[in-house]
Amino acid sequence: MCGICCVVSLSSSQCTLHNHVYERLRHRGPDHSQDITREVSDPEYACLFSAHVLHMRGSPTPQPLQDDDGNLLLWNGEVFGGLTVQLEENDTKVILDHLSMCKSPSDVLSILGQVKGPWAIIYYQKEEHCIWFGRDFFGRRSLLLSWGSDQSSFTLTSVSSRSLGVGSSNCLEVPAVGVYRMDLKSWSKTNNLKVEVYPWGYLDSDFSWEGLPGSISFVKTDSGLVLSPRVPPMNMSITGVEPKSCQSGQTSTDNLKELLKRPGQQETVRCLIDVLGEAIRRRVEHLPDRSNPNGAQVAVLFSGGIDSMILAVLADRYVPLDQPIDLLNVAFKLQESKMNQGSGKKGRKKEHDDVAAKLRPRFDVPDRITGRDGLQELASLSPSRKWNFVEINVTQEELRDKRAENICHLVHPLDTVLDDSIGCAMWFAARGTGFVSEGAGERQHRSTAKVVLTGIGADEQLAGYSRHRVRFKSSGLQGLVEELAMELGRISSRNLGRDDRIIADHGKEARFPYLDEDVVSFLNTLPVWEKADLSLPRGFGEKLLLRLTAVELGLGPSAVLPKRAMQFGSRIAKLENSREKASEKCTRLSSS
């Protein structure tokens, strides 16, 4: 994980990086920071390359990394497959070695198209006077672009800041639709910046972006060159639907066990366990030596729901047994007025209710309750493992302070109520500061884990959201498969860049096993009815394949818990205006 940034300007005096942005980049990469400047006279331009490294793999390797020809690489990513990286090797060095041998755009695309894993890249080719940049197929790493007020400078960065005094209109997330090539020689001569877009193979993407100034244009390459996606298109078939054998009113683990007996069902489940387990193994093994030998190296964003429970169970297989695993569980304290709402309707009980409200634990939100239940299931399955169930409690005062100080800048340039709710909940969860219960007492705990596993991608692929039920009821299987295809196609712009910026602010790396290329490839080959059956009740039919997997892994009640979004399970949504819509612009972010 790294914080990477490149400022390009037609004037060397404007080739600077704002201090606030620099500090946020350093949060992402606390292990090593380095800046390299380049001033070129013919054609005339200047570049500032700034990189901040979180060491995760192989020998520590400072960035920007430079080869013998003067080419520079800023790499924020992990190579989990496609290209060979030995245990003792650093993937940044491996990537640069491959890119240094490239003689043409097709060579560059061939290398990047082979990589399995999350990445964002900025690569300067000295002889060609060009900069390549982009994000992986799913956009699992953040990359933003912005430009100066006079349009003579251009910035690519992992994270920006609202404090620059400019609106979000001049800062955009780089769309994860392909890889981009910026011709600095042409820009220097014409003052018009034309960026070629080399798209991912089968994506039908719109390259007309809103908000760009007139002097900057992004144009799909006319060379016909594309990147080869590492995942196949989604199976859109709706013929040959196989009916489920359980009755629609039954939603117990026993019913799931009955469904597992259907011909071929257990084989499908075991294939998912194998491919998802391998994705998790790649993400939790061979981590750097621990600075705290008693601390966890791996943490899970944990609600006790089906997605995080399966991540924890499979992580338990590959994390050494002498290491704890941190289960990060966040809860927001309700205001007194909100806790007591409704009690006045029963006048004779009001006094009793007021007393009860004062005694009631104020952080026992839904995710805290299911999280504790999930902990008990995990402890039964793996009693020798030390599970640190980290209770992260957030007051409204701390939420207000940290939103203004940190979170509003990390969410930027996104700005909706949903971005605020999820961004805040995830920031506090990833920070990992709370307490762990031990016997009748508790101890303060701050997670030392650099790797944070998150369940993003499960709902999008397995029909976990309520909107999937709405679409299924209105348009049947055809509507559902279209909705799922859209979900996966837009996940980079809705979730992943924001979540990467939020989690990395703590010097930690978000890892997304459900979005591993092999996992997505497997799920994309399955017809939709193998993944979900929305004719069955909530808490059962959505993510049905995952629920069957949970039972096969030995889980119990958590296998039939209904989906509950993080902003509701943690109760952060209850702290603010309940009449807000998720898609509305959030005034709390803009006023911070």
mmCIF file of C-alpha atoms in Angstrom, residues 131-464:
data_model
loop_
_atom_site.group_PDB
_atom_site.id
_atom_site.type_symbol
_atom_site.label_atom_id
_atom_site.label_comp_id
_atom_site.label_asym_id
_atom_site.label_seq_id
_atom_site.Cartn_x
_atom_site.Cartn_y
_atom_site.Cartn_z
ATOM 1 C CA ILE A 131 2.738 9.367 -18.240
ATOM 2 C CA TRP A 132 0.650 6.214 -17.951
ATOM 3 C CA PHE A 133 -1.903 6.018 -15.153
ATOM 4 C CA GLY A 134 -4.969 4.039 -14.158
ATOM 5 C CA ARG A 135 -6.642 1.639 -11.748
ATOM 6 C CA ASP A 136 -7.353 -2.074 -11.818
ATOM 7 C CA PHE A 137 -10.507 -3.527 -13.387
ATOM 8 C CA PHE A 138 -12.546 -3.110 -10.170
ATOM 9 C CA GLY A 139 -10.913 0.133 -9.010
ATOM 10 C CA ARG A 140 -9.794 -1.304 -5.668
ATOM 11 C CA ARG A 141 -7.198 1.429 -5.192
ATOM 12 C CA SER A 142 -7.925 5.135 -5.195
ATOM 13 C CA LEU A 143 -6.613 7.532 -7.836
ATOM 14 C CA LEU A 144 -7.865 11.095 -8.229
ATOM 15 C CA LEU A 145 -7.187 13.685 -10.882
ATOM 16 C CA SER A 146 -7.382 17.458 -10.579
ATOM 17 C CA TRP A 147 -6.106 20.494 -12.434
ATOM 18 C CA GLY A 148 -4.975 24.015 -11.638
ATOM 19 C CA SER A 149 -7.196 27.043 -12.042
ATOM 20 C CA ASP A 150 -5.272 28.198 -15.129
ATOM 21 C CA GLN A 151 -5.319 24.636 -16.556
ATOM 22 C CA SER A 152 -1.528 24.548 -16.929
ATOM 23 C CA SER A 153 -1.012 21.940 -14.213
ATOM 24 C CA PHE A 154 -2.414 18.469 -13.644
ATOM 25 C CA THR A 155 -2.332 16.311 -10.505
ATOM 26 C CA LEU A 156 -2.783 12.581 -9.972
ATOM 27 C CA THR A 157 -3.002 11.518 -6.341
ATOM 28 C CA SER A 158 -4.252 8.750 -4.055
ATOM 29 C CA VAL A 159 -6.019 11.258 -1.835
ATOM 30 C CA SER A 160 -6.908 14.934 -2.062
ATOM 31 C CA SER A 161 -8.312 17.464 0.405
ATOM 32 C CA ARG A 162 -11.344 19.664 0.749
ATOM 33 C CA SER A 163 -9.168 22.308 2.399
ATOM 34 C CA LEU A 164 -7.617 23.402 -0.907
ATOM 35 C CA GLY A 165 -10.377 25.983 -1.179
ATOM 36 C CA VAL A 166 -11.794 24.596 -4.393
ATOM 37 C CA GLY A 167 -14.971 22.725 -5.126
ATOM 38 C CA SER A 168 -15.253 19.086 -6.076
ATOM 39 C CA SER A 169 -15.776 20.045 -9.730
ATOM 40 C CA ASN A 170 -12.026 20.145 -10.345
ATOM 41 C CA CYS A 171 -11.280 16.839 -8.582
ATOM 42 C CA LEU A 172 -12.527 13.554 -10.008
ATOM 43 C CA GLU A 173 -11.931 9.887 -9.351
ATOM 44 C CA VAL A 174 -10.080 8.336 -12.275
ATOM 45 C CA PRO A 175 -12.706 5.987 -13.755
ATOM 46 C CA ALA A 176 -11.640 2.345 -13.679
ATOM 47 C CA VAL A 177 -12.520 1.872 -17.345
ATOM 48 C CA GLY A 178 -8.993 1.340 -18.601
ATOM 49 C CA VAL A 179 -5.457 2.712 -18.586
ATOM 50 C CA TYR A 180 -4.580 6.248 -19.666
ATOM 51 C CA ARG A 181 -1.633 7.748 -21.551
ATOM 52 C CA MET A 182 -0.825 11.444 -21.219
ATOM 53 C CA ASP A 183 1.391 12.928 -23.962
ATOM 54 C CA LEU A 184 3.449 15.676 -22.289
ATOM 55 C CA LYS A 185 5.224 16.683 -25.505
ATOM 56 C CA SER A 186 1.957 17.458 -27.263
ATOM 57 C CA TRP A 187 0.615 19.296 -24.214
ATOM 58 C CA SER A 188 3.719 21.464 -24.005
ATOM 59 C CA LYS A 189 3.425 22.490 -27.656
ATOM 60 C CA THR A 190 -0.348 23.071 -27.870
ATOM 61 C CA ASN A 191 -1.439 23.849 -24.276
ATOM 62 C CA ASN A 192 -4.218 21.325 -24.866
ATOM 63 C CA LEU A 193 -3.940 18.106 -22.875
ATOM 64 C CA LYS A 194 -5.206 15.069 -24.755
ATOM 65 C CA VAL A 195 -5.286 11.822 -22.796
ATOM 66 C CA GLU A 196 -5.678 8.526 -24.640
ATOM 67 C CA VAL A 197 -7.862 5.907 -22.976
ATOM 68 C CA TYR A 198 -7.068 2.226 -23.497
ATOM 69 C CA PRO A 199 -10.212 0.459 -22.257
ATOM 70 C CA TRP A 200 -10.745 -2.891 -20.615
ATOM 71 C CA GLY A 201 -11.823 -5.417 -23.209
ATOM 72 C CA TYR A 202 -15.562 -6.017 -23.073
ATOM 73 C CA LEU A 203 -16.560 -2.873 -21.157
ATOM 74 C CA ASP A 204 -18.893 -0.523 -23.002
ATOM 75 C CA SER A 205 -17.867 2.679 -21.228
ATOM 76 C CA ASP A 206 -18.717 6.315 -21.737
ATOM 77 C CA PHE A 207 -15.580 8.437 -22.065
ATOM 78 C CA SER A 208 -17.331 11.814 -22.006
ATOM 79 C CA TRP A 209 -16.693 13.013 -18.463
ATOM 80 C CA GLU A 210 -18.472 15.915 -16.893
ATOM 81 C CA GLY A 211 -16.544 18.692 -15.185
ATOM 82 C CA LEU A 212 -13.407 18.688 -17.317
ATOM 83 C CA PRO A 213 -12.081 22.063 -18.513
ATOM 84 C CA GLY A 214 -12.038 22.736 -22.234
ATOM 85 C CA SER A 215 -8.267 22.312 -22.528
ATOM 86 C CA ILE A 216 -8.351 18.706 -21.231
ATOM 87 C CA SER A 217 -9.888 15.874 -23.217
ATOM 88 C CA PHE A 218 -10.017 12.125 -22.670
ATOM 89 C CA VAL A 219 -10.372 10.220 -25.919
ATOM 90 C CA LYS A 220 -10.657 6.504 -26.545
ATOM 91 C CA THR A 221 -7.602 5.364 -28.466
ATOM 92 C CA ASP A 222 -8.095 4.822 -32.183
ATOM 93 C CA SER A 223 -5.381 2.153 -32.185
ATOM 94 C CA GLY A 224 -7.869 -0.567 -31.318
ATOM 95 C CA LEU A 225 -5.697 -1.683 -28.400
ATOM 96 C CA VAL A 226 -7.496 -2.867 -25.247
ATOM 97 C CA LEU A 227 -6.601 -4.477 -21.941
ATOM 98 C CA SER A 228 -7.668 -8.069 -21.414
ATOM 99 C CA PRO A 229 -9.821 -8.345 -18.268
ATOM 100 C CA ARG A 230 -8.868 -11.096 -15.861
ATOM 101 C CA VAL A 231 -12.536 -12.011 -15.353
ATOM 102 C CA PRO A 232 -15.117 -13.252 -17.882
ATOM 103 C CA PRO A 233 -18.423 -11.455 -18.481
ATOM 104 C CA MET A 234 -21.264 -12.349 -16.140
ATOM 105 C CA ASN A 235 -23.480 -15.295 -17.025
ATOM 106 C CA MET A 236 -26.729 -13.560 -18.008
ATOM 107 C CA SER A 237 -28.701 -16.745 -18.662
ATOM 108 C CA ILE A 238 -32.209 -17.007 -17.218
ATOM 109 C CA THR A 239 -33.201 -20.303 -18.831
ATOM 110 C CA GLY A 240 -33.153 -23.675 -17.148
ATOM 111 C CA VAL A 241 -33.966 -22.341 -13.690
ATOM 112 C CA GLU A 242 -33.795 -25.108 -11.093
ATOM 113 C CA PRO A 243 -36.488 -24.819 -8.372
ATOM 114 C CA LYS A 244 -35.405 -25.010 -4.740
ATOM 115 C CA SER A 245 -36.791 -27.840 -2.655
ATOM 116 C CA CYS A 246 -37.510 -25.939 0.570
ATOM 117 C CA GLN A 247 -40.779 -24.189 1.252
ATOM 118 C CA SER A 248 -40.768 -20.414 1.071
ATOM 119 C CA GLY A 249 -41.651 -19.946 4.733
ATOM 120 C CA GLN A 250 -38.741 -22.000 6.074
ATOM 121 C CA THR A 251 -35.521 -20.135 6.828
ATOM 122 C CA SER A 252 -33.492 -22.205 9.276
ATOM 123 C CA THR A 253 -30.025 -23.728 9.015
ATOM 124 C CA ASP A 254 -31.771 -27.112 8.763
ATOM 125 C CA ASN A 255 -33.430 -25.913 5.565
ATOM 126 C CA LEU A 256 -30.019 -24.856 4.227
ATOM 127 C CA LYS A 257 -28.686 -28.318 5.011
ATOM 128 C CA GLU A 258 -31.543 -29.814 3.022
ATOM 129 C CA LEU A 259 -30.709 -27.591 0.052
ATOM 130 C CA LEU A 260 -27.091 -28.751 0.240
ATOM 131 C CA LYS A 261 -28.328 -32.259 -0.625
ATOM 132 C CA ARG A 262 -29.538 -31.148 -4.073
ATOM 133 C CA PRO A 263 -27.553 -32.696 -6.944
ATOM 134 C CA GLY A 264 -24.397 -30.720 -7.592
ATOM 135 C CA GLN A 265 -25.048 -28.170 -4.824
ATOM 136 C CA GLN A 266 -22.355 -29.322 -2.447
ATOM 137 C CA GLU A 267 -19.821 -29.418 -5.263
ATOM 138 C CA THR A 268 -20.606 -25.787 -6.140
ATOM 139 C CA VAL A 269 -20.311 -24.763 -2.499
ATOM 140 C CA ARG A 270 -16.981 -26.527 -2.095
ATOM 141 C CA CYS A 271 -15.673 -24.852 -5.250
ATOM 142 C CA LEU A 272 -16.552 -21.478 -3.739
ATOM 143 C CA ILE A 273 -14.852 -22.426 -0.461
ATOM 144 C CA ASP A 274 -11.723 -23.413 -2.385
ATOM 145 C CA VAL A 275 -11.520 -20.295 -4.524
ATOM 146 C CA LEU A 276 -12.473 -17.866 -1.741
ATOM 147 C CA GLY A 277 -10.157 -19.617 0.702
ATOM 148 C CA GLU A 278 -7.282 -19.280 -1.744
ATOM 149 C CA ALA A 279 -8.069 -15.578 -2.203
ATOM 150 C CA ILE A 280 -7.917 -15.088 1.563
ATOM 151 C CA ARG A 281 -4.739 -17.150 1.873
ATOM 152 C CA ARG A 282 -2.976 -14.876 -0.617
ATOM 153 C CA ARG A 283 -4.062 -11.868 1.436
ATOM 154 C CA VAL A 284 -3.078 -13.026 4.928
ATOM 155 C CA GLU A 285 0.107 -15.068 4.459
ATOM 156 C CA HIS A 286 3.727 -13.884 4.301
ATOM 157 C CA LEU A 287 3.127 -10.502 5.914
ATOM 158 C CA PRO A 288 6.067 -8.419 7.207
ATOM 159 C CA ASP A 289 7.499 -9.167 10.630
ATOM 160 C CA ARG A 290 5.326 -7.859 13.425
ATOM 161 C CA SER A 291 6.498 -4.859 15.401
ATOM 162 C CA ASN A 292 4.331 -6.166 18.238
ATOM 163 C CA PRO A 293 4.813 -9.963 18.525
ATOM 164 C CA ASN A 294 1.611 -10.283 20.550
ATOM 165 C CA GLY A 295 -0.500 -8.156 18.218
ATOM 166 C CA ALA A 296 -2.657 -9.209 15.309
ATOM 167 C CA GLN A 297 -1.460 -8.848 11.722
ATOM 168 C CA VAL A 298 -4.909 -9.435 10.250
ATOM 169 C CA ALA A 299 -8.203 -7.784 11.113
ATOM 170 C CA VAL A 300 -11.736 -8.209 9.791
ATOM 171 C CA LEU A 301 -14.353 -5.464 9.551
ATOM 172 C CA PHE A 302 -16.830 -7.466 11.578
ATOM 173 C CA SER A 303 -20.571 -7.243 12.119
ATOM 174 C CA GLY A 304 -21.298 -10.906 12.760
ATOM 175 C CA GLY A 305 -23.152 -11.035 9.439
ATOM 176 C CA ILE A 306 -22.676 -13.714 6.823
ATOM 177 C CA ASP A 307 -19.989 -11.887 4.783
ATOM 178 C CA SER A 308 -17.636 -11.112 7.666
ATOM 179 C CA MET A 309 -18.237 -14.462 9.400
ATOM 180 C CA ILE A 310 -17.068 -16.389 6.347
ATOM 181 C CA LEU A 311 -14.005 -14.147 6.011
ATOM 182 C CA ALA A 312 -13.127 -14.846 9.646
ATOM 183 C CA VAL A 313 -13.643 -18.613 9.367
ATOM 184 C CA LEU A 314 -11.458 -18.878 6.273
ATOM 185 C CA ALA A 315 -8.808 -16.492 7.626
ATOM 186 C CA ASP A 316 -8.568 -18.803 10.632
ATOM 187 C CA ARG A 317 -7.318 -21.524 8.281
ATOM 188 C CA TYR A 318 -4.312 -19.528 7.102
ATOM 189 C CA VAL A 319 -3.305 -17.144 9.887
ATOM 190 C CA PRO A 320 -0.846 -18.945 12.209
ATOM 191 C CA LEU A 321 -2.663 -20.194 15.281
ATOM 192 C CA ASP A 322 -0.353 -18.362 17.662
ATOM 193 C CA GLN A 323 -1.465 -15.028 16.203
ATOM 194 C CA PRO A 324 -4.712 -13.327 17.242
ATOM 195 C CA ILE A 325 -7.227 -12.079 14.703
ATOM 196 C CA ASP A 326 -8.859 -8.727 15.403
ATOM 197 C CA LEU A 327 -12.613 -8.487 14.796
ATOM 198 C CA LEU A 328 -13.344 -4.758 14.418
ATOM 199 C CA ASN A 329 -16.882 -3.895 15.490
ATOM 200 C CA VAL A 330 -18.052 -0.268 15.478
ATOM 201 C CA ALA A 331 -21.040 1.288 17.263
ATOM 202 C CA PHE A 332 -22.272 4.879 17.526
ATOM 203 C CA LYS A 333 -23.816 6.249 20.698
ATOM 204 C CA LEU A 334 -27.337 7.553 20.370
ATOM 205 C CA GLN A 335 -28.310 10.903 21.790
ATOM 206 C CA GLU A 336 -30.568 10.825 24.820
ATOM 207 C CA SER A 337 -33.386 12.443 22.864
ATOM 208 C CA LYS A 338 -33.179 9.797 20.151
ATOM 209 C CA MET A 339 -32.962 6.957 22.635
ATOM 210 C CA ASN A 340 -36.098 8.167 24.374
ATOM 211 C CA GLN A 341 -38.137 8.957 21.274
ATOM 212 C CA GLY A 342 -41.582 7.411 21.462
ATOM 213 C CA SER A 343 -41.627 6.797 25.212
ATOM 214 C CA GLY A 344 -43.804 9.869 25.814
ATOM 215 C CA LYS A 345 -46.700 8.225 24.013
ATOM 216 C CA LYS A 346 -47.270 6.066 27.030
ATOM 217 C CA GLY A 347 -47.583 8.626 29.793
ATOM 218 C CA ARG A 348 -47.915 6.168 32.681
ATOM 219 C CA LYS A 349 -44.672 4.444 31.615
ATOM 220 C CA LYS A 350 -42.638 7.530 30.879
ATOM 221 C CA GLU A 351 -40.812 7.703 34.194
ATOM 222 C CA HIS A 352 -39.987 4.008 34.064
ATOM 223 C CA ASP A 353 -38.769 4.338 30.474
ATOM 224 C CA ASP A 354 -36.531 7.295 31.352
ATOM 225 C CA VAL A 355 -34.829 5.288 34.075
ATOM 226 C CA ALA A 356 -34.438 2.291 31.791
ATOM 227 C CA ALA A 357 -32.901 4.477 29.066
ATOM 228 C CA LYS A 358 -30.203 5.659 31.478
ATOM 229 C CA LEU A 359 -29.354 2.110 32.463
ATOM 230 C CA ARG A 360 -29.493 0.667 28.946
ATOM 231 C CA PRO A 361 -26.071 0.106 27.336
ATOM 232 C CA ARG A 362 -25.893 2.846 24.743
ATOM 233 C CA PHE A 363 -23.629 1.017 22.326
ATOM 234 C CA ASP A 364 -25.644 -2.199 22.039
ATOM 235 C CA VAL A 365 -26.518 -1.456 18.428
ATOM 236 C CA PRO A 366 -27.624 -4.294 16.102
ATOM 237 C CA ASP A 367 -24.111 -4.977 14.762
ATOM 238 C CA ARG A 368 -22.714 -5.138 18.306
ATOM 239 C CA ILE A 369 -25.296 -7.754 19.282
ATOM 240 C CA THR A 370 -24.813 -9.914 16.182
ATOM 241 C CA GLY A 371 -21.065 -9.399 16.454
ATOM 242 C CA ARG A 372 -20.981 -10.859 19.951
ATOM 243 C CA ASP A 373 -23.096 -13.786 18.790
ATOM 244 C CA GLY A 374 -20.736 -14.290 15.862
ATOM 245 C CA LEU A 375 -17.767 -14.263 18.225
ATOM 246 C CA GLN A 376 -19.311 -17.159 20.136
ATOM 247 C CA GLU A 377 -19.724 -19.148 16.925
ATOM 248 C CA LEU A 378 -16.111 -18.512 15.923
ATOM 249 C CA ALA A 379 -14.850 -19.437 19.391
ATOM 250 C CA SER A 380 -16.757 -22.736 19.183
ATOM 251 C CA LEU A 381 -15.333 -23.519 15.727
ATOM 252 C CA SER A 382 -11.780 -22.521 16.607
ATOM 253 C CA PRO A 383 -11.349 -22.488 20.403
ATOM 254 C CA SER A 384 -7.542 -22.352 20.202
ATOM 255 C CA ARG A 385 -7.556 -19.063 18.310
ATOM 256 C CA LYS A 386 -7.393 -15.801 20.216
ATOM 257 C CA TRP A 387 -10.220 -13.736 18.785
ATOM 258 C CA ASN A 388 -9.990 -10.072 19.751
ATOM 259 C CA PHE A 389 -13.536 -8.751 19.493
ATOM 260 C CA VAL A 390 -12.733 -5.047 19.472
ATOM 261 C CA GLU A 391 -15.666 -2.927 20.617
ATOM 262 C CA ILE A 392 -15.175 0.465 18.996
ATOM 263 C CA ASN A 393 -17.528 2.992 20.581
ATOM 264 C CA VAL A 394 -17.979 6.425 19.015
ATOM 265 C CA THR A 395 -19.708 9.395 20.584
ATOM 266 C CA GLN A 396 -21.357 12.104 18.544
ATOM 267 C CA GLU A 397 -18.753 14.619 19.714
ATOM 268 C CA GLU A 398 -15.840 12.490 18.479
ATOM 269 C CA LEU A 399 -17.686 11.790 15.234
ATOM 270 C CA ARG A 400 -18.128 15.511 14.628
ATOM 271 C CA ASP A 401 -14.471 16.258 15.356
ATOM 272 C CA LYS A 402 -12.985 13.468 13.233
ATOM 273 C CA ARG A 403 -15.334 14.145 10.337
ATOM 274 C CA ALA A 404 -14.079 17.729 10.148
ATOM 275 C CA GLU A 405 -10.447 16.851 10.815
ATOM 276 C CA ASN A 406 -10.043 13.775 8.609
ATOM 277 C CA ILE A 407 -13.026 12.046 7.096
ATOM 278 C CA CYS A 408 -14.451 14.839 4.938
ATOM 279 C CA HIS A 409 -11.099 15.071 3.133
ATOM 280 C CA LEU A 410 -10.868 11.311 2.602
ATOM 281 C CA VAL A 411 -14.392 10.945 1.249
ATOM 282 C CA HIS A 412 -13.759 13.860 -1.168
ATOM 283 C CA PRO A 413 -14.628 14.158 -4.031
ATOM 284 C CA LEU A 414 -17.674 11.998 -3.160
ATOM 285 C CA ASP A 415 -20.245 13.919 -1.164
ATOM 286 C CA THR A 416 -23.511 12.073 -0.500
ATOM 287 C CA VAL A 417 -25.222 11.183 2.770
ATOM 288 C CA LEU A 418 -24.335 7.537 2.094
ATOM 289 C CA ASP A 419 -20.669 8.407 1.537
ATOM 290 C CA ASP A 420 -20.655 10.254 4.845
ATOM 291 C CA SER A 421 -22.302 7.442 6.820
ATOM 292 C CA ILE A 422 -20.200 4.614 5.442
ATOM 293 C CA GLY A 423 -17.029 6.679 5.360
ATOM 294 C CA CYS A 424 -17.348 7.643 9.020
ATOM 295 C CA ALA A 425 -18.271 4.132 10.175
ATOM 296 C CA MET A 426 -15.410 2.575 8.237
ATOM 297 C CA TRP A 427 -12.841 5.145 9.396
ATOM 298 C CA PHE A 428 -13.503 4.478 13.073
ATOM 299 C CA ALA A 429 -13.692 0.732 12.522
ATOM 300 C CA ALA A 430 -10.392 0.602 10.619
ATOM 301 C CA ARG A 431 -8.668 2.734 13.255
ATOM 302 C CA GLY A 432 -9.268 -0.211 15.560
ATOM 303 C CA THR A 433 -9.216 1.687 18.871
ATOM 304 C CA GLY A 434 -11.598 0.283 21.470
ATOM 305 C CA PHE A 435 -11.670 -2.345 24.155
ATOM 306 C CA VAL A 436 -11.735 -6.127 24.404
ATOM 307 C CA SER A 437 -13.694 -7.947 27.109
ATOM 308 C CA GLU A 438 -11.723 -10.389 29.231
ATOM 309 C CA GLY A 439 -13.667 -12.337 31.813
ATOM 310 C CA ALA A 440 -15.604 -9.882 33.933
ATOM 311 C CA GLY A 441 -13.407 -6.965 32.904
ATOM 312 C CA GLU A 442 -12.130 -5.270 29.806
ATOM 313 C CA ARG A 443 -8.869 -3.856 28.472
ATOM 314 C CA GLN A 444 -8.027 -1.061 26.092
ATOM 315 C CA HIS A 445 -7.045 -2.303 22.652
ATOM 316 C CA ARG A 446 -5.605 -0.725 19.521
ATOM 317 C CA SER A 447 -5.366 -3.034 16.533
ATOM 318 C CA THR A 448 -1.858 -3.486 15.137
ATOM 319 C CA ALA A 449 -3.098 -5.250 12.008
ATOM 320 C CA LYS A 450 -1.904 -3.764 8.725
ATOM 321 C CA VAL A 451 -4.258 -5.965 6.698
ATOM 322 C CA VAL A 452 -7.986 -5.287 7.011
ATOM 323 C CA LEU A 453 -10.305 -7.778 5.324
ATOM 324 C CA THR A 454 -13.639 -6.397 4.195
ATOM 325 C CA GLY A 455 -16.707 -8.105 2.744
ATOM 326 C CA ILE A 456 -17.316 -5.606 -0.057
ATOM 327 C CA GLY A 457 -18.360 -7.350 -3.239
ATOM 328 C CA ALA A 458 -20.503 -10.096 -1.727
ATOM 329 C CA ASP A 459 -23.779 -8.166 -1.881
ATOM 330 C CA GLU A 460 -23.086 -6.847 -5.375
ATOM 331 C CA GLN A 461 -22.498 -10.321 -6.801
ATOM 332 C CA LEU A 462 -24.970 -12.366 -4.768
ATOM 333 C CA ALA A 463 -28.027 -10.085 -4.697
ATOM 334 C CA GLY A 464 -27.678 -8.959 -1.092
#
